[in-house]
Every structure is written in C-alpha cells, then in structure tokens.
C-alpha cells in the first residue's frame, strides 16, 4: 500500500480518537443519559476499529480492496459513525439519514463491481459486457439495503429502538402509510444511490473496456 494510503488512514484514525474524546467529555458532562452516553463511546471505539477493516480483510480473509473503494468506505464512516452519530449531525440535520442512505449504496455498488472481477478470476474484463457489472453492482447494493432494513426491523422488535421511525419521538405509533414512510424512503434513496453510481460508472467506462478492472477485489495467494 502507498504512503498516501497510510497518511489518509492515520488522519482518519486521529480524527476518530478526537471524536472519541468528545463523546467521553459528553459522558462526564451528563449531556445524555448514562446508557446513551456509553453507547456513543462504544460506537466511537467501533468506528475507529472499522477504519482498519480493509487491513483485517487482507490479513485474515486474504482479499485486498482497491484503494479508491477503501477511500470511499472511509468517507462513509466519516459521515455516518463519526459525524452523523457521535457528533450528532443526524439529529441536527433532518435529511442527514437520507444522505447516508444515498452514499452507502454507492460504496456497495463499487464493492459489487469488485466481486464480479474477483469471481471472473483470470477472464479479461474487456471480454465481459459492462452491463454485467452495472446490473451486479445495482443488485448487490439493493440487496444490502434490504438486509439493512431487516436489521433495523429486528432491532426495533427486540430493543424498541425505533430505527424505522414507526413512532414519534414520544412513542406514539404512526398509523397506515405514515408508518411506512421512513422505511420506503430509505429503500427509495438506496435505489437512487445505486443507480447514480451505475450512471457514473457507465459514463466513465464508455470507450474504456478495462474500466471495471480498477474495482477488482484481489485474492491474495501466498505460496
């Protein structure tokens, strides 16, 4: 990995620890209830660990993600875990959640392209129709979005966390279509994000039969 890669990783890590310090300060200041404050601290620590997921995947799973995909993934961590949750922008900016639901499928679409490249093994990318990549990336991001809504449903069912916004902040349940608006809005935004990434890839890949090679997830074989 390049020195540029590690400099960005260190920058993200330093920012993560600063955000962790902020959440610890909030905890001792009693800004939030104790249980919620501890949850913020735990999520900050988890966010720092998630920065190193690409390296864990390389060492444990023997797969290496392209740097561009890793940078996009780090950007999503920045706006979701650190800025959205710990710095509370998701509470301050009403549409922040929708931004996250638009960006995450773009990252997942790129991962979908990389998975196709890896599964093709030694088959030259230029011999494969670009529509296979476009459809695979779109479908992969859409499926992950559905699984995320499943996860939110489970958390709401077990922990009453109201992640799918089926009730008001005071706990009053929404009725009819109002109860579906958040979930359907998330799925709709997820679809738009995946489609937008597909359009970007289509435009950038026109006239370049090897374009999707840049997304390849490489399997590391140690002899």
mmCIF file of C-alpha atoms in Angstrom:
data_model
loop_
_atom_site.group_PDB
_atom_site.id
_atom_site.type_symbol
_atom_site.label_atom_id
_atom_site.label_comp_id
_atom_site.label_asym_id
_atom_site.label_seq_id
_atom_site.Cartn_x
_atom_site.Cartn_y
_atom_site.Cartn_z
ATOM 1 C CA UNK A 1 0.000 0.000 0.000
ATOM 2 C CA UNK A 2 1.193 3.535 -0.825
ATOM 3 C CA UNK A 3 2.380 6.133 1.649
ATOM 4 C CA UNK A 4 -0.610 8.247 0.590
ATOM 5 C CA UNK A 5 -2.926 5.446 1.745
ATOM 6 C CA UNK A 6 -1.339 5.248 5.179
ATOM 7 C CA UNK A 7 -1.341 9.036 5.617
ATOM 8 C CA UNK A 8 -5.081 9.137 4.991
ATOM 9 C CA UNK A 9 -5.575 6.186 7.356
ATOM 10 C CA UNK A 10 -3.629 7.955 10.104
ATOM 11 C CA UNK A 11 -5.636 11.144 9.535
ATOM 12 C CA UNK A 12 -8.908 9.257 9.891
ATOM 13 C CA UNK A 13 -7.614 7.466 12.997
ATOM 14 C CA UNK A 14 -6.575 10.727 14.683
ATOM 15 C CA UNK A 15 -9.979 12.215 13.889
ATOM 16 C CA UNK A 16 -11.616 9.089 15.307
ATOM 17 C CA UNK A 17 -9.777 9.474 18.609
ATOM 18 C CA UNK A 18 -10.712 13.164 18.767
ATOM 19 C CA UNK A 19 -14.356 12.213 18.298
ATOM 20 C CA UNK A 20 -13.953 9.523 20.973
ATOM 21 C CA UNK A 21 -12.560 12.149 23.354
ATOM 22 C CA UNK A 22 -15.587 14.331 22.583
ATOM 23 C CA UNK A 23 -18.012 11.513 23.401
ATOM 24 C CA UNK A 24 -16.148 10.810 26.668
ATOM 25 C CA UNK A 25 -16.361 14.520 27.547
ATOM 26 C CA UNK A 26 -20.101 14.469 26.832
ATOM 27 C CA UNK A 27 -20.476 11.395 29.049
ATOM 28 C CA UNK A 28 -18.855 13.053 32.072
ATOM 29 C CA UNK A 29 -20.743 16.292 31.428
ATOM 30 C CA UNK A 30 -24.010 14.356 31.537
ATOM 31 C CA UNK A 31 -25.158 15.736 28.186
ATOM 32 C CA UNK A 32 -27.049 12.495 27.516
ATOM 33 C CA UNK A 33 -28.404 9.774 29.836
ATOM 34 C CA UNK A 34 -25.640 7.474 31.064
ATOM 35 C CA UNK A 35 -26.683 4.481 28.975
ATOM 36 C CA UNK A 36 -26.865 6.587 25.820
ATOM 37 C CA UNK A 37 -23.528 8.231 26.584
ATOM 38 C CA UNK A 38 -21.898 4.824 26.946
ATOM 39 C CA UNK A 39 -23.451 3.794 23.639
ATOM 40 C CA UNK A 40 -21.863 6.802 21.916
ATOM 41 C CA UNK A 41 -18.464 5.905 23.387
ATOM 42 C CA UNK A 42 -18.840 2.290 22.233
ATOM 43 C CA UNK A 43 -19.800 3.404 18.738
ATOM 44 C CA UNK A 44 -16.804 5.764 18.571
ATOM 45 C CA UNK A 45 -14.479 2.895 19.511
ATOM 46 C CA UNK A 46 -16.183 0.654 16.957
ATOM 47 C CA UNK A 47 -15.783 3.364 14.317
ATOM 48 C CA UNK A 48 -12.027 3.504 14.969
ATOM 49 C CA UNK A 49 -11.799 -0.279 14.611
ATOM 50 C CA UNK A 50 -13.824 -0.171 11.384
ATOM 51 C CA UNK A 51 -11.165 2.073 9.837
ATOM 52 C CA UNK A 52 -8.887 -0.975 9.784
ATOM 53 C CA UNK A 53 -11.397 -3.403 8.232
ATOM 54 C CA UNK A 54 -9.615 -3.287 4.833
ATOM 55 C CA UNK A 55 -6.378 -4.382 6.504
ATOM 56 C CA UNK A 56 -8.174 -7.079 8.523
ATOM 57 C CA UNK A 57 -9.690 -8.419 5.309
ATOM 58 C CA UNK A 58 -6.262 -8.529 3.722
ATOM 59 C CA UNK A 59 -4.638 -10.383 6.632
ATOM 60 C CA UNK A 60 -7.492 -12.674 7.667
ATOM 61 C CA UNK A 61 -9.572 -13.182 4.514
ATOM 62 C CA UNK A 62 -6.678 -12.779 2.056
ATOM 63 C CA UNK A 63 -8.567 -10.272 -0.072
ATOM 64 C CA UNK A 64 -7.429 -6.780 -0.967
ATOM 65 C CA UNK A 65 -9.765 -3.931 -1.855
ATOM 66 C CA UNK A 66 -8.669 -1.263 -4.344
ATOM 67 C CA UNK A 67 -7.572 1.974 -2.693
ATOM 68 C CA UNK A 68 -10.359 4.022 -4.305
ATOM 69 C CA UNK A 69 -13.008 1.752 -2.781
ATOM 70 C CA UNK A 70 -11.307 1.955 0.621
ATOM 71 C CA UNK A 71 -11.226 5.752 0.458
ATOM 72 C CA UNK A 72 -14.944 5.805 -0.378
ATOM 73 C CA UNK A 73 -15.600 3.422 2.525
ATOM 74 C CA UNK A 74 -13.657 5.687 4.914
ATOM 75 C CA UNK A 75 -15.646 8.677 3.706
ATOM 76 C CA UNK A 76 -18.848 6.825 4.551
ATOM 77 C CA UNK A 77 -17.502 6.024 8.046
ATOM 78 C CA UNK A 78 -16.709 9.710 8.463
ATOM 79 C CA UNK A 79 -20.199 10.958 7.642
ATOM 80 C CA UNK A 80 -22.079 8.089 9.306
ATOM 81 C CA UNK A 81 -20.384 6.957 12.519
ATOM 82 C CA UNK A 82 -18.214 9.953 13.421
ATOM 83 C CA UNK A 83 -20.140 12.955 12.084
ATOM 84 C CA UNK A 84 -23.646 11.528 11.916
ATOM 85 C CA UNK A 85 -23.821 9.587 15.194
ATOM 86 C CA UNK A 86 -21.087 10.808 17.552
ATOM 87 C CA UNK A 87 -21.176 14.484 16.521
ATOM 88 C CA UNK A 88 -24.991 14.228 16.292
ATOM 89 C CA UNK A 89 -25.435 15.679 12.803
ATOM 90 C CA UNK A 90 -28.134 13.071 12.233
ATOM 91 C CA UNK A 91 -30.123 14.895 14.951
ATOM 92 C CA UNK A 92 -29.204 18.394 13.803
ATOM 93 C CA UNK A 93 -29.703 17.975 10.031
ATOM 94 C CA UNK A 94 -33.099 16.459 9.282
ATOM 95 C CA UNK A 95 -32.050 14.859 5.977
ATOM 96 C CA UNK A 96 -28.659 13.529 7.158
ATOM 97 C CA UNK A 97 -30.037 9.992 7.377
ATOM 98 C CA UNK A 98 -31.094 10.160 3.734
ATOM 99 C CA UNK A 99 -27.590 11.321 2.761
ATOM 100 C CA UNK A 100 -26.219 8.178 4.394
ATOM 101 C CA UNK A 101 -28.752 6.006 2.600
ATOM 102 C CA UNK A 102 -27.655 7.570 -0.697
ATOM 103 C CA UNK A 103 -23.899 7.244 -0.135
ATOM 104 C CA UNK A 104 -23.810 3.711 1.318
ATOM 105 C CA UNK A 105 -25.240 2.020 -1.817
ATOM 106 C CA UNK A 106 -22.646 3.843 -3.917
ATOM 107 C CA UNK A 107 -19.913 2.211 -1.820
ATOM 108 C CA UNK A 108 -21.677 -1.156 -2.051
ATOM 109 C CA UNK A 109 -22.101 -0.816 -5.814
ATOM 110 C CA UNK A 110 -18.329 -0.379 -6.128
ATOM 111 C CA UNK A 111 -17.855 -3.493 -3.981
ATOM 112 C CA UNK A 112 -20.272 -5.338 -6.286
ATOM 113 C CA UNK A 113 -18.125 -4.441 -9.291
ATOM 114 C CA UNK A 114 -15.068 -5.707 -7.429
ATOM 115 C CA UNK A 115 -16.751 -9.004 -6.536
ATOM 116 C CA UNK A 116 -17.617 -9.651 -10.192
ATOM 117 C CA UNK A 117 -13.986 -9.032 -11.165
ATOM 118 C CA UNK A 118 -12.804 -11.440 -8.463
ATOM 119 C CA UNK A 119 -15.302 -14.138 -9.442
ATOM 120 C CA UNK A 120 -14.296 -13.852 -13.090
ATOM 121 C CA UNK A 121 -10.770 -14.818 -11.968
ATOM 122 C CA UNK A 122 -8.463 -14.626 -14.993
ATOM 123 C CA UNK A 123 -11.138 -13.686 -17.510
ATOM 124 C CA UNK A 124 -10.182 -10.314 -19.087
ATOM 125 C CA UNK A 125 -12.663 -7.638 -18.054
ATOM 126 C CA UNK A 126 -12.786 -6.236 -21.585
ATOM 127 C CA UNK A 127 -14.296 -9.531 -22.780
ATOM 128 C CA UNK A 128 -17.260 -9.157 -20.399
ATOM 129 C CA UNK A 129 -20.276 -6.977 -21.133
ATOM 130 C CA UNK A 130 -20.235 -3.837 -18.942
ATOM 131 C CA UNK A 131 -23.929 -4.458 -18.286
ATOM 132 C CA UNK A 132 -22.993 -7.475 -16.164
ATOM 133 C CA UNK A 133 -21.062 -5.154 -13.845
ATOM 134 C CA UNK A 134 -23.747 -2.482 -13.858
ATOM 135 C CA UNK A 135 -26.532 -4.929 -13.057
ATOM 136 C CA UNK A 136 -24.478 -6.814 -10.455
ATOM 137 C CA UNK A 137 -23.452 -3.605 -8.665
ATOM 138 C CA UNK A 138 -27.021 -2.281 -8.667
ATOM 139 C CA UNK A 139 -28.491 -5.579 -7.446
ATOM 140 C CA UNK A 140 -25.811 -6.072 -4.767
ATOM 141 C CA UNK A 141 -26.359 -2.593 -3.308
ATOM 142 C CA UNK A 142 -30.133 -3.064 -3.398
ATOM 143 C CA UNK A 143 -29.931 -6.412 -1.618
ATOM 144 C CA UNK A 144 -27.681 -4.984 1.095
ATOM 145 C CA UNK A 145 -30.168 -2.142 1.560
ATOM 146 C CA UNK A 146 -32.943 -4.680 2.106
ATOM 147 C CA UNK A 147 -30.827 -6.603 4.594
ATOM 148 C CA UNK A 148 -30.188 -3.341 6.469
ATOM 149 C CA UNK A 149 -33.915 -2.737 6.776
ATOM 150 C CA UNK A 150 -34.241 -6.306 8.100
ATOM 151 C CA UNK A 151 -31.603 -5.414 10.716
ATOM 152 C CA UNK A 152 -33.464 -2.246 11.699
ATOM 153 C CA UNK A 153 -36.700 -4.237 11.977
ATOM 154 C CA UNK A 154 -35.020 -6.793 14.282
ATOM 155 C CA UNK A 155 -33.533 -4.025 16.456
ATOM 156 C CA UNK A 156 -36.922 -2.327 16.676
ATOM 157 C CA UNK A 157 -38.677 -5.607 17.501
ATOM 158 C CA UNK A 158 -36.218 -6.661 20.204
ATOM 159 C CA UNK A 159 -34.956 -3.365 21.571
ATOM 160 C CA UNK A 160 -37.716 -0.913 20.651
ATOM 161 C CA UNK A 161 -35.111 1.378 19.095
ATOM 162 C CA UNK A 162 -37.497 2.967 16.557
ATOM 163 C CA UNK A 163 -34.829 2.835 13.834
ATOM 164 C CA UNK A 164 -37.534 2.537 11.190
ATOM 165 C CA UNK A 165 -39.329 5.567 12.627
ATOM 166 C CA UNK A 166 -42.635 3.775 13.089
ATOM 167 C CA UNK A 167 -43.447 6.070 16.016
ATOM 168 C CA UNK A 168 -42.927 9.649 17.141
ATOM 169 C CA UNK A 169 -40.068 10.574 19.485
ATOM 170 C CA UNK A 170 -42.621 10.469 22.296
ATOM 171 C CA UNK A 171 -43.519 6.865 21.402
ATOM 172 C CA UNK A 172 -46.865 7.370 19.699
ATOM 173 C CA UNK A 173 -47.159 4.816 16.852
ATOM 174 C CA UNK A 174 -47.773 6.098 13.338
ATOM 175 C CA UNK A 175 -50.779 4.674 11.510
ATOM 176 C CA UNK A 176 -51.139 3.370 7.948
ATOM 177 C CA UNK A 177 -48.846 4.782 5.279
ATOM 178 C CA UNK A 178 -47.172 7.108 7.799
ATOM 179 C CA UNK A 179 -45.637 4.057 9.464
ATOM 180 C CA UNK A 180 -44.087 3.013 6.138
ATOM 181 C CA UNK A 181 -42.666 6.356 5.065
ATOM 182 C CA UNK A 182 -39.213 6.069 6.680
ATOM 183 C CA UNK A 183 -38.560 2.503 5.503
ATOM 184 C CA UNK A 184 -39.811 3.116 1.983
ATOM 185 C CA UNK A 185 -37.940 6.416 1.846
ATOM 186 C CA UNK A 186 -34.721 4.644 2.850
ATOM 187 C CA UNK A 187 -35.204 1.955 0.193
ATOM 188 C CA UNK A 188 -36.029 4.569 -2.436
ATOM 189 C CA UNK A 189 -32.938 6.623 -1.536
ATOM 190 C CA UNK A 190 -30.830 3.449 -1.540
ATOM 191 C CA UNK A 191 -32.050 2.681 -5.068
ATOM 192 C CA UNK A 192 -31.251 6.195 -6.262
ATOM 193 C CA UNK A 193 -27.712 5.976 -4.837
ATOM 194 C CA UNK A 194 -27.044 2.639 -6.522
ATOM 195 C CA UNK A 195 -28.469 3.890 -9.823
ATOM 196 C CA UNK A 196 -26.384 7.084 -9.625
ATOM 197 C CA UNK A 197 -23.205 5.056 -9.109
ATOM 198 C CA UNK A 198 -24.172 2.964 -12.135
ATOM 199 C CA UNK A 199 -24.615 6.088 -14.268
ATOM 200 C CA UNK A 200 -21.220 7.402 -13.142
ATOM 201 C CA UNK A 201 -19.567 4.072 -13.976
ATOM 202 C CA UNK A 202 -21.325 3.919 -17.347
ATOM 203 C CA UNK A 203 -20.205 7.421 -18.319
ATOM 204 C CA UNK A 204 -16.619 6.937 -17.098
ATOM 205 C CA UNK A 205 -16.350 3.479 -18.664
ATOM 206 C CA UNK A 206 -17.509 4.463 -22.144
ATOM 207 C CA UNK A 207 -14.701 3.777 -24.587
ATOM 208 C CA UNK A 208 -12.596 2.075 -21.909
ATOM 209 C CA UNK A 209 -13.176 -1.696 -21.989
ATOM 210 C CA UNK A 210 -10.863 -2.211 -18.983
ATOM 211 C CA UNK A 211 -12.624 0.382 -16.804
ATOM 212 C CA UNK A 212 -14.105 -2.054 -14.288
ATOM 213 C CA UNK A 213 -10.674 -3.608 -13.699
ATOM 214 C CA UNK A 214 -9.970 -0.688 -11.349
ATOM 215 C CA UNK A 215 -12.643 -2.062 -8.980
ATOM 216 C CA UNK A 216 -11.157 -5.553 -8.808
ATOM 217 C CA UNK A 217 -11.034 -7.195 -5.381
ATOM 218 C CA UNK A 218 -7.887 -9.288 -5.456
ATOM 219 C CA UNK A 219 -7.476 -12.659 -3.838
ATOM 220 C CA UNK A 220 -4.069 -12.895 -2.218
ATOM 221 C CA UNK A 221 -2.344 -16.232 -2.738
ATOM 222 C CA UNK A 222 0.680 -16.874 -0.553
ATOM 223 C CA UNK A 223 2.850 -19.698 -1.754
#
